[in-house]
PDB file of C-alpha atoms and ligand atoms in Angstrom:
ATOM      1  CA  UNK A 215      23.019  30.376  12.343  1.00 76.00           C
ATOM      2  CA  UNK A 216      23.119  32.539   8.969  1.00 88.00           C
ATOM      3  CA  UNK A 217      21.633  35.696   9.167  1.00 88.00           C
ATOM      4  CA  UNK A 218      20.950  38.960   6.246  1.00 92.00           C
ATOM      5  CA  UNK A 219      23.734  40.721   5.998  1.00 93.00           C
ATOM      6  CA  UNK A 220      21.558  43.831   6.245  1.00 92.00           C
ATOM      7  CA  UNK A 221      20.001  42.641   9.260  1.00 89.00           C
ATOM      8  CA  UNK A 222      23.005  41.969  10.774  1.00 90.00           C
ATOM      9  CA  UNK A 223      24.307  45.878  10.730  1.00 92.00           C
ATOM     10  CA  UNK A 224      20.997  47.164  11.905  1.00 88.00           C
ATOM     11  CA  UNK A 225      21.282  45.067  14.532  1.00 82.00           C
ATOM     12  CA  UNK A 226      24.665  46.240  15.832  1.00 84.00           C
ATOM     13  CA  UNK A 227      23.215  49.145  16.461  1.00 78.00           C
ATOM     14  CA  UNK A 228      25.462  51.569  13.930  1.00 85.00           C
ATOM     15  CA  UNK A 229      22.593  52.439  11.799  1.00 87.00           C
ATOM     16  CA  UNK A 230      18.609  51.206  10.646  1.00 86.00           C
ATOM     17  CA  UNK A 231      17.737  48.612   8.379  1.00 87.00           C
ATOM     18  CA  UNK A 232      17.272  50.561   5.296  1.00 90.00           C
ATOM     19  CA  UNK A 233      20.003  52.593   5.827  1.00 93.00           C
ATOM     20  CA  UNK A 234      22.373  49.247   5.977  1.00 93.00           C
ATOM     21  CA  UNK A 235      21.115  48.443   2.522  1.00 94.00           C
ATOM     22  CA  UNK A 236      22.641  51.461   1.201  1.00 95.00           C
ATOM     23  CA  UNK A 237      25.923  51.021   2.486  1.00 95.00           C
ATOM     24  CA  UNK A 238      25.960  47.428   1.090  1.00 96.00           C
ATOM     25  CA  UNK A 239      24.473  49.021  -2.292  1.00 96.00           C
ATOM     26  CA  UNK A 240      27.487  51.548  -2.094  1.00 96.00           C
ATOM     27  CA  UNK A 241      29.697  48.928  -1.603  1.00 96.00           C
ATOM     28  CA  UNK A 242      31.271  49.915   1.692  1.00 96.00           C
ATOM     29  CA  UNK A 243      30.683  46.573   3.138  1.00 96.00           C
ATOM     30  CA  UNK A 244      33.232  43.609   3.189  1.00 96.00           C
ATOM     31  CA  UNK A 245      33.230  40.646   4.483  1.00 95.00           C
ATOM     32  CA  UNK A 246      35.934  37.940   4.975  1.00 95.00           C
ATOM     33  CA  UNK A 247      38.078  41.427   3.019  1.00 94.00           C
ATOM     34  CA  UNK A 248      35.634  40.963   0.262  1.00 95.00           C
ATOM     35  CA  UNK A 249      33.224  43.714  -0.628  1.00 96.00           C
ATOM     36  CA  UNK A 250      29.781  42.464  -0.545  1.00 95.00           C
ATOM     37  CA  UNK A 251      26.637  44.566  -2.477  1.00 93.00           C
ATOM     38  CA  UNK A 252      24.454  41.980  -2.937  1.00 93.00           C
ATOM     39  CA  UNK A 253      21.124  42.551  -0.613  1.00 91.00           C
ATOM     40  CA  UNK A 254      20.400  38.865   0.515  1.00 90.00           C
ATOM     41  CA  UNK A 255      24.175  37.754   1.286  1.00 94.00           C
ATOM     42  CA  UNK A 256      24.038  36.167   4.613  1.00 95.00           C
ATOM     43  CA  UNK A 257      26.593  36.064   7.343  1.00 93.00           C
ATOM     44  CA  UNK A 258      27.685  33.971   9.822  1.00 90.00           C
ATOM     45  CA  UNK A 259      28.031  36.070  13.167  1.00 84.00           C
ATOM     46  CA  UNK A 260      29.975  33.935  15.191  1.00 81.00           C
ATOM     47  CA  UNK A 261      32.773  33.117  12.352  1.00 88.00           C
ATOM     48  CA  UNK A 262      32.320  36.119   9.707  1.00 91.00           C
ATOM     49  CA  UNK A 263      34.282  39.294   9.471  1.00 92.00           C
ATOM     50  CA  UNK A 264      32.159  42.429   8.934  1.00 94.00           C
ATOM     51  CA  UNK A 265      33.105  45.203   8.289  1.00 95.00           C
ATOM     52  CA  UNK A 266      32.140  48.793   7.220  1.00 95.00           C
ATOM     53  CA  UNK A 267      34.632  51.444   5.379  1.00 95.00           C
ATOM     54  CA  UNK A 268      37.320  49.111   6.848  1.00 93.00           C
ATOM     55  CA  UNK A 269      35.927  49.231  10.235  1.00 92.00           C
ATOM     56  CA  UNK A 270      34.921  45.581  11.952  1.00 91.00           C
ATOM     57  CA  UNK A 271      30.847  46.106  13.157  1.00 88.00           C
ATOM     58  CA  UNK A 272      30.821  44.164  16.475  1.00 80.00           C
ATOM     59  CA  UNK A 273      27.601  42.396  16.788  1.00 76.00           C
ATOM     60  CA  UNK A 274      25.843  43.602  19.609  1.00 76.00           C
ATOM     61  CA  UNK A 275      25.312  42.036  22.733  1.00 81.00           C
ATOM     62  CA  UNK A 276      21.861  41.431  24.275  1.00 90.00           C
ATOM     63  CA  UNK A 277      22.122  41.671  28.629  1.00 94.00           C
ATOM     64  CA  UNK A 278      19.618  40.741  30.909  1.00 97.00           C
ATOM     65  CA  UNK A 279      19.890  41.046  34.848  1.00 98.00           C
ATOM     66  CA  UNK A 280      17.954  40.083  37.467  1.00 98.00           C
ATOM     67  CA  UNK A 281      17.725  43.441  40.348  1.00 98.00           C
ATOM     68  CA  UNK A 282      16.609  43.262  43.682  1.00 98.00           C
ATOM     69  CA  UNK A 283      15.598  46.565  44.118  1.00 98.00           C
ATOM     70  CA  UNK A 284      16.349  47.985  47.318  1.00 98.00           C
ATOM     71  CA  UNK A 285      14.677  50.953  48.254  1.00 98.00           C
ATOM     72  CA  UNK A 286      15.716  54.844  47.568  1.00 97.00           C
ATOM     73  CA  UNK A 287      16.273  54.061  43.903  1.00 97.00           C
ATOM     74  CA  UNK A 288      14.584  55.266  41.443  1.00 97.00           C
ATOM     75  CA  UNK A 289      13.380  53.062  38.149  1.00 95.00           C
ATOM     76  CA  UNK A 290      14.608  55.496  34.968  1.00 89.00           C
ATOM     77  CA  UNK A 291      18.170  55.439  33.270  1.00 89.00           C
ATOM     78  CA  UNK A 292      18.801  59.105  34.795  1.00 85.00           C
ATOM     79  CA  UNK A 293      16.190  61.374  37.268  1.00 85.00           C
ATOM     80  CA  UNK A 294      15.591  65.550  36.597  1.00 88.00           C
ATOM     81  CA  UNK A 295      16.010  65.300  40.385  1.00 90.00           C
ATOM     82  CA  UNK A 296      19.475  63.378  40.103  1.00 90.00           C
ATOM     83  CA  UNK A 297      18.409  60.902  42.555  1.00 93.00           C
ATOM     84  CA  UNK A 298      20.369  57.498  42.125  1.00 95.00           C
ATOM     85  CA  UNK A 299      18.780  55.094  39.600  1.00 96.00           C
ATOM     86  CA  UNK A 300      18.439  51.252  39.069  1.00 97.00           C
ATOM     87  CA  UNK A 301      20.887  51.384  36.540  1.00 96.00           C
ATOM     88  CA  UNK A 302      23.730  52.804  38.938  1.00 96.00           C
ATOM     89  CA  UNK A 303      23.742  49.568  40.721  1.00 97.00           C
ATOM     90  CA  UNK A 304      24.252  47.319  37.735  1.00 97.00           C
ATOM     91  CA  UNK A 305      28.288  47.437  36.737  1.00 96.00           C
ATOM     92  CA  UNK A 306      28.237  47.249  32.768  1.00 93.00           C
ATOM     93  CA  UNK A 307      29.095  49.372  29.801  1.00 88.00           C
ATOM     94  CA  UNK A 308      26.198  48.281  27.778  1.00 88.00           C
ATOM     95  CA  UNK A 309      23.021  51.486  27.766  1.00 89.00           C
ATOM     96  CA  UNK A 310      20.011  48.694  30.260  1.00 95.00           C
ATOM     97  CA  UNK A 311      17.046  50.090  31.082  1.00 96.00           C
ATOM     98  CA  UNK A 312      14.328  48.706  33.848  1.00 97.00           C
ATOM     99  CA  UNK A 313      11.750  46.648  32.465  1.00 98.00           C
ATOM    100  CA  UNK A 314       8.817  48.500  33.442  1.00 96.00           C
ATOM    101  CA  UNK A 315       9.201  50.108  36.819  1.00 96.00           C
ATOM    102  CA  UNK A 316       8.796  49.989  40.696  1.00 98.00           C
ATOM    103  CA  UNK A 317       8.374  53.263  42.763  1.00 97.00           C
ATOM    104  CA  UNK A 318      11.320  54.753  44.470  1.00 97.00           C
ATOM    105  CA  UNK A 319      10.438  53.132  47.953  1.00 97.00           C
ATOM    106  CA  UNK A 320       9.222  49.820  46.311  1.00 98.00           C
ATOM    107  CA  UNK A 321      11.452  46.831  46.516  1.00 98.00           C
ATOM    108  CA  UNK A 322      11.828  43.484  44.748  1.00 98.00           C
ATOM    109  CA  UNK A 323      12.521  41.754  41.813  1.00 98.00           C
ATOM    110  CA  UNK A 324      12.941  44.050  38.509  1.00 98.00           C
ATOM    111  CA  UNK A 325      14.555  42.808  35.563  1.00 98.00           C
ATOM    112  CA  UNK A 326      16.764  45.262  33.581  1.00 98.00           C
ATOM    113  CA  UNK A 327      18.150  44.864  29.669  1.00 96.00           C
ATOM    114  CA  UNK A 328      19.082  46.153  26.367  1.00 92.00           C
ATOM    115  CA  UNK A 329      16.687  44.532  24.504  1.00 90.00           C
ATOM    116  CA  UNK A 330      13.999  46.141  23.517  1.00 90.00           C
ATOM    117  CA  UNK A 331      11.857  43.063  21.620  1.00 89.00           C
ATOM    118  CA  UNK A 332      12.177  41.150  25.474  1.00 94.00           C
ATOM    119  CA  UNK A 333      11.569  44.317  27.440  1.00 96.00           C
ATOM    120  CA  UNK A 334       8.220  44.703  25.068  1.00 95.00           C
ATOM    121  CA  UNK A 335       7.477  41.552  25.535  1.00 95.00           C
ATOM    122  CA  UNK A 336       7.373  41.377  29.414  1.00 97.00           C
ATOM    123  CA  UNK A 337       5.256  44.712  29.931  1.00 96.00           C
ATOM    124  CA  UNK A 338       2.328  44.351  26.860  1.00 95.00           C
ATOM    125  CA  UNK A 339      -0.950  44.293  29.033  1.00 94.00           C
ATOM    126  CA  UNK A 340      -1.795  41.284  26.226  1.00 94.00           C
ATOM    127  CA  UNK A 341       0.672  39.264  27.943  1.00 96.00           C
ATOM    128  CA  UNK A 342      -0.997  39.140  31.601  1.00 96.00           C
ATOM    129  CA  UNK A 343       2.578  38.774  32.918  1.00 97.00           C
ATOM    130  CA  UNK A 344       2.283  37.683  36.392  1.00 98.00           C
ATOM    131  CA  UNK A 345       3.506  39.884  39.309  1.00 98.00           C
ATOM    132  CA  UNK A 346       3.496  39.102  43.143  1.00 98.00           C
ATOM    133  CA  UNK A 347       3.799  41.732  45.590  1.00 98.00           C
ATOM    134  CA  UNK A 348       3.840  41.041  49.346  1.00 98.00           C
ATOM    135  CA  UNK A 349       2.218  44.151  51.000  1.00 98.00           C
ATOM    136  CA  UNK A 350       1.871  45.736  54.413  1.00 98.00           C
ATOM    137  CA  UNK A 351      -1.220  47.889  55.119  1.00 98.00           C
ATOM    138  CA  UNK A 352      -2.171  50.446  57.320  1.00 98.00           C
ATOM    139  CA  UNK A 353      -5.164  48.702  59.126  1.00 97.00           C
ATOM    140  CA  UNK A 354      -6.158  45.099  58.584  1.00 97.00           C
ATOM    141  CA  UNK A 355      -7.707  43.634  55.398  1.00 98.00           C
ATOM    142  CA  UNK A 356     -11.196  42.765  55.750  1.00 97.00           C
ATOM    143  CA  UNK A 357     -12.944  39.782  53.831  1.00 97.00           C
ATOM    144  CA  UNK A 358     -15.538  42.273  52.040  1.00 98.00           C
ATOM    145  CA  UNK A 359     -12.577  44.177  51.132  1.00 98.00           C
ATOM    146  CA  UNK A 360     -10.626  41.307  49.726  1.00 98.00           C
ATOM    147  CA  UNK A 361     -13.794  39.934  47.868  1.00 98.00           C
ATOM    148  CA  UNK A 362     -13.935  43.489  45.795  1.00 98.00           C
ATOM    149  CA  UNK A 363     -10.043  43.505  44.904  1.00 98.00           C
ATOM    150  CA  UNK A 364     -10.456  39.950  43.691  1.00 98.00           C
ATOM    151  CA  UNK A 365     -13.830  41.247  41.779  1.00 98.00           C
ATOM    152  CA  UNK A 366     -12.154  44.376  40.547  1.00 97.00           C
ATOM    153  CA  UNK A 367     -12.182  48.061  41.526  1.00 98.00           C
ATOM    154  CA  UNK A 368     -11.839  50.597  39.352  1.00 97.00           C
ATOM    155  CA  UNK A 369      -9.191  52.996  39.743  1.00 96.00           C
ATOM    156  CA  UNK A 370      -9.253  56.050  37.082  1.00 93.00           C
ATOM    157  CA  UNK A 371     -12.360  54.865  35.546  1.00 94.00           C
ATOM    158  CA  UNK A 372     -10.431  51.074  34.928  1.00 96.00           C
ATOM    159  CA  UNK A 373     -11.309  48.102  36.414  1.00 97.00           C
ATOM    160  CA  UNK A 374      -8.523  46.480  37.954  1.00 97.00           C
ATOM    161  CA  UNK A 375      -8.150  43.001  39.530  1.00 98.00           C
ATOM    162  CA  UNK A 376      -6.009  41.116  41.785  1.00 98.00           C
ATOM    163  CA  UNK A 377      -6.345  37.888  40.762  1.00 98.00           C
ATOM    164  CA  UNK A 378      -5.012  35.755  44.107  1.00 98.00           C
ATOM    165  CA  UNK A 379      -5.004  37.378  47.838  1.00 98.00           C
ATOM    166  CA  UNK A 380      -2.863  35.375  50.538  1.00 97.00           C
ATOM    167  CA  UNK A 381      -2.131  36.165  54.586  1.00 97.00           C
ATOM    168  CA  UNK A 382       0.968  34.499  55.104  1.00 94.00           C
ATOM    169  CA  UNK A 383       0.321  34.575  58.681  1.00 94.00           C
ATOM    170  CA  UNK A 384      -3.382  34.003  59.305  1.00 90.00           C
ATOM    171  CA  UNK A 385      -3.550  36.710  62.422  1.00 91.00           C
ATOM    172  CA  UNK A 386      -1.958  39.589  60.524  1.00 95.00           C
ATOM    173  CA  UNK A 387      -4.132  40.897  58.286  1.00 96.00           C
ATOM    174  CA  UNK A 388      -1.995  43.940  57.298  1.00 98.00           C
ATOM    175  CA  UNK A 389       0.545  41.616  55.842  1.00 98.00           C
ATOM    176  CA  UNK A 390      -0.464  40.454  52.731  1.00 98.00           C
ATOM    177  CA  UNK A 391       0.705  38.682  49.239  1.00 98.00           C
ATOM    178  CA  UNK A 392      -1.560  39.596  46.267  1.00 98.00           C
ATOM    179  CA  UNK A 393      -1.070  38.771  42.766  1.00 98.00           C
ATOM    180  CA  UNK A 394      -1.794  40.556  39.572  1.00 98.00           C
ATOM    181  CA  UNK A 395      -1.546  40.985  36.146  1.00 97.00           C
ATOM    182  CA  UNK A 396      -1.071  44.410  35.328  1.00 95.00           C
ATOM    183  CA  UNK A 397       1.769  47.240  34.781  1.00 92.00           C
ATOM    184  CA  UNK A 398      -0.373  50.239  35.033  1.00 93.00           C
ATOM    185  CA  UNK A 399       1.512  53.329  37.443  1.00 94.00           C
ATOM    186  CA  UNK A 400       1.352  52.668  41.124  1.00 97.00           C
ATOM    187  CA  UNK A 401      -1.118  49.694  40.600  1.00 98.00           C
ATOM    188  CA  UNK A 402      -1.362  48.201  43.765  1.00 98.00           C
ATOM    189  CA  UNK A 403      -1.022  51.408  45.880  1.00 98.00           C
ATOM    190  CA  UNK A 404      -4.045  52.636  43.839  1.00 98.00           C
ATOM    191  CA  UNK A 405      -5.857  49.319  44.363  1.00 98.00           C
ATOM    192  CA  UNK A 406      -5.747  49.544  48.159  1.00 98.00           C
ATOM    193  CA  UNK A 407      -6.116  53.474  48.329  1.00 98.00           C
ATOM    194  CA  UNK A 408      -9.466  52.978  46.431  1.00 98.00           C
ATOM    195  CA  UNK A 409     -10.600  50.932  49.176  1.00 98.00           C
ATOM    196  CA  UNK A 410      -9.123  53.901  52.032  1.00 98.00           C
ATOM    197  CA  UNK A 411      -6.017  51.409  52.718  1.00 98.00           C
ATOM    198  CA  UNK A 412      -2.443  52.939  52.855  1.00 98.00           C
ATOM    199  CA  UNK A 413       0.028  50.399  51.675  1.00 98.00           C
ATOM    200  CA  UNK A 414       3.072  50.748  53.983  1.00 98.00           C
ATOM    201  CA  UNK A 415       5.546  48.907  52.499  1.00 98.00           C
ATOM    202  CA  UNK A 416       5.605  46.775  49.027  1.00 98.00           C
ATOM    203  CA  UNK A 417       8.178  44.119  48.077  1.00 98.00           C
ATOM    204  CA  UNK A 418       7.503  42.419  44.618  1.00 98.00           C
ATOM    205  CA  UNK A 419       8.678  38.931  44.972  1.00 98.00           C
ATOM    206  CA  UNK A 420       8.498  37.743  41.836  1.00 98.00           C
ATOM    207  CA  UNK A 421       8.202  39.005  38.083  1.00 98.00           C
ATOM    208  CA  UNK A 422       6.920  36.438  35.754  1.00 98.00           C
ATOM    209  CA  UNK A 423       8.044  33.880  37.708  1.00 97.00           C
ATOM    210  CA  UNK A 424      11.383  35.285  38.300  1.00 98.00           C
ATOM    211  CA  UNK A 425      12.290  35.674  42.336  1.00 97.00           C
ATOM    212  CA  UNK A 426      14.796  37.745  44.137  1.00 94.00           C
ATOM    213  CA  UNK A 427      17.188  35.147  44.843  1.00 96.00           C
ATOM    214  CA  UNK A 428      19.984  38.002  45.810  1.00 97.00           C
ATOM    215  CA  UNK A 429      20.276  39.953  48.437  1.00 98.00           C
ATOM    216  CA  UNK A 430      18.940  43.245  48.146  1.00 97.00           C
ATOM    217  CA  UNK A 431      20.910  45.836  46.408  1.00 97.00           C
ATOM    218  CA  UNK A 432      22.504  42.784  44.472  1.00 98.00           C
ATOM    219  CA  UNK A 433      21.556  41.651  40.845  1.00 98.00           C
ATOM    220  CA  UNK A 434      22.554  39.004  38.694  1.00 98.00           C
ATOM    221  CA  UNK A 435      22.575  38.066  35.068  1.00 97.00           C
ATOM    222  CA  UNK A 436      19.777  36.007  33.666  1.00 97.00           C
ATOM    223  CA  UNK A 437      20.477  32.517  32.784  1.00 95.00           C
ATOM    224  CA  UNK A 438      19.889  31.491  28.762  1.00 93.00           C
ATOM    225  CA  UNK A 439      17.339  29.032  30.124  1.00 95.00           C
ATOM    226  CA  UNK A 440      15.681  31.563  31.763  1.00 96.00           C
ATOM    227  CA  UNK A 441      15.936  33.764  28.916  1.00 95.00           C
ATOM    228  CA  UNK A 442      14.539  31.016  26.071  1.00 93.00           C
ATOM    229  CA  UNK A 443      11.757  29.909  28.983  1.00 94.00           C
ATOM    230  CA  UNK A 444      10.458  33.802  29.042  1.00 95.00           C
ATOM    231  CA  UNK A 445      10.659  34.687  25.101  1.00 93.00           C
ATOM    232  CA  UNK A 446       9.400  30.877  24.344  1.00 92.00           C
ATOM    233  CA  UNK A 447       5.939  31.807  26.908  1.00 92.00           C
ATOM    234  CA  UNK A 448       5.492  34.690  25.617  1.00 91.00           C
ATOM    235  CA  UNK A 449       6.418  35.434  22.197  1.00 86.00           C
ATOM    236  CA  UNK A 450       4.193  32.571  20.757  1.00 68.00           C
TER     237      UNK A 450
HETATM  238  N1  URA B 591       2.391  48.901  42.306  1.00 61.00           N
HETATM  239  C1  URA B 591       2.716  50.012  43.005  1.00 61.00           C
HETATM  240  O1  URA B 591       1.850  50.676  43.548  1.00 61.00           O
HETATM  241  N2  URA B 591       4.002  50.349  43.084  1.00 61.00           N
HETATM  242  C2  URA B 591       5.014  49.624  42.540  1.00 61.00           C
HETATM  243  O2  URA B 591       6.185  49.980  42.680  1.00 61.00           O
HETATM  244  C3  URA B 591       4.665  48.468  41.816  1.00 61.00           C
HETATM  245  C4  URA B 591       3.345  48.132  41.704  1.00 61.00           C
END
């Protein structure tokens, strides 16, 4: 696939958009060992030799890894309290970041990346992402209580809403799988405190239809399927 030249710099990463125009314009850009100042030459990434004041611009490369987040960890590239992050248990020289976050004691599937565009994409509110959390309570869920969390609470003057409610075992009512919609901090441990429920313990078992199929502590790359499937939902 051709793409602009100037796009093509940007993207690696070495500088912005406009700022690859002028080194084209200045003519500190070759490619193939020809200089190259014309604005809408396109490349070839895959077969194309770039390079700027003699130096070949590598094009960068997008990540995306799959995390089951065991607890103690906590979801930022690096902590003010230097407790170990996400990102220390993901072996790669490329500068991921979580894809929205899980508390420190929360465990589960959370996706990590370099790209920005897909990490947007996954945590706009407009995008109603689907998350499932399996929860364990303090004291048993009653039915009024699970009527008004499928109606909505509000939780810092917000309405919030779980939109499906489950007991996987029908005589446990502390154990339950809920699923939402929303990103916002701490959402389901606000959801349940607003009712006077402690959650105990919160796994999220899937993240827009992604599930922790590794053990915990273990991660894995996405597959391109998986990839296309998520940017094909929800880009469009
Ligand atoms: N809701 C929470 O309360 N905590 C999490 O980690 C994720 C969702």
């Amino acid at each position: 696939m051709l793409v602009r030249l100037n796009k093509f710099i940007a993207e690696s990463g070495i500088t912005s958009r406009r700022k690859a125009e002028e080194l084209i314009l200045q003519g500190r850009i070759s490619v193939n060992n020809e200089i190259v100042n014309e604005l809408s030459f396109k490349i070839n990434p895959d077969a194309d030799d770039v390079l700027v004041d003699g130096e070949r611009i590598k094009p960068r490369r997008y990540v995306y890894y799959l995390l089951n987040k065991p607890s103690g960890f906590v979801s930022t590239t690096n902590d003010e309290k230097n407790r170990a992050t996400v990102t220390d248990l993901i072996k790669t020289n490329e500068k991921i970041f979580p894809v929205g976050r899980l508390d420190y004691n929360t465990t589960g599937v959370l996706l990590l990346t370099n790209d920005g565009n897909f990490s947007n994409l996954l945590t706009h509110p407009k995008n109603q992402i689907p998350r499932v959390y399996e929860v364990h309570l303090d004291r048993l869920l009653n039915d009024d209580d699970k009527t008004s969390l499928l109606r909505g609470v509000y939780i810092e003057g917000e309405k919030g809403v779980f939109s499906r409610i489950d007991f996987p075992k029908i005589k446990d009512r502390k154990r339950v799988i809920i699923t939402c919609t929303e990103g916002r901090n701490r959402f389901v441990k606000k959801m349940f405190a607003a009712l006077g429920y402690t959650v105990t313990s919160l796994n999220r078992i899937s993240f827009a239809g992604i599930l922790a199929d590794v053990p915990p502590g273990k991660y894995r790359k996405l597959d391109i399927s998986e990839i296309k499937n998520l940017i094909k939902k929800y880009a469009e």
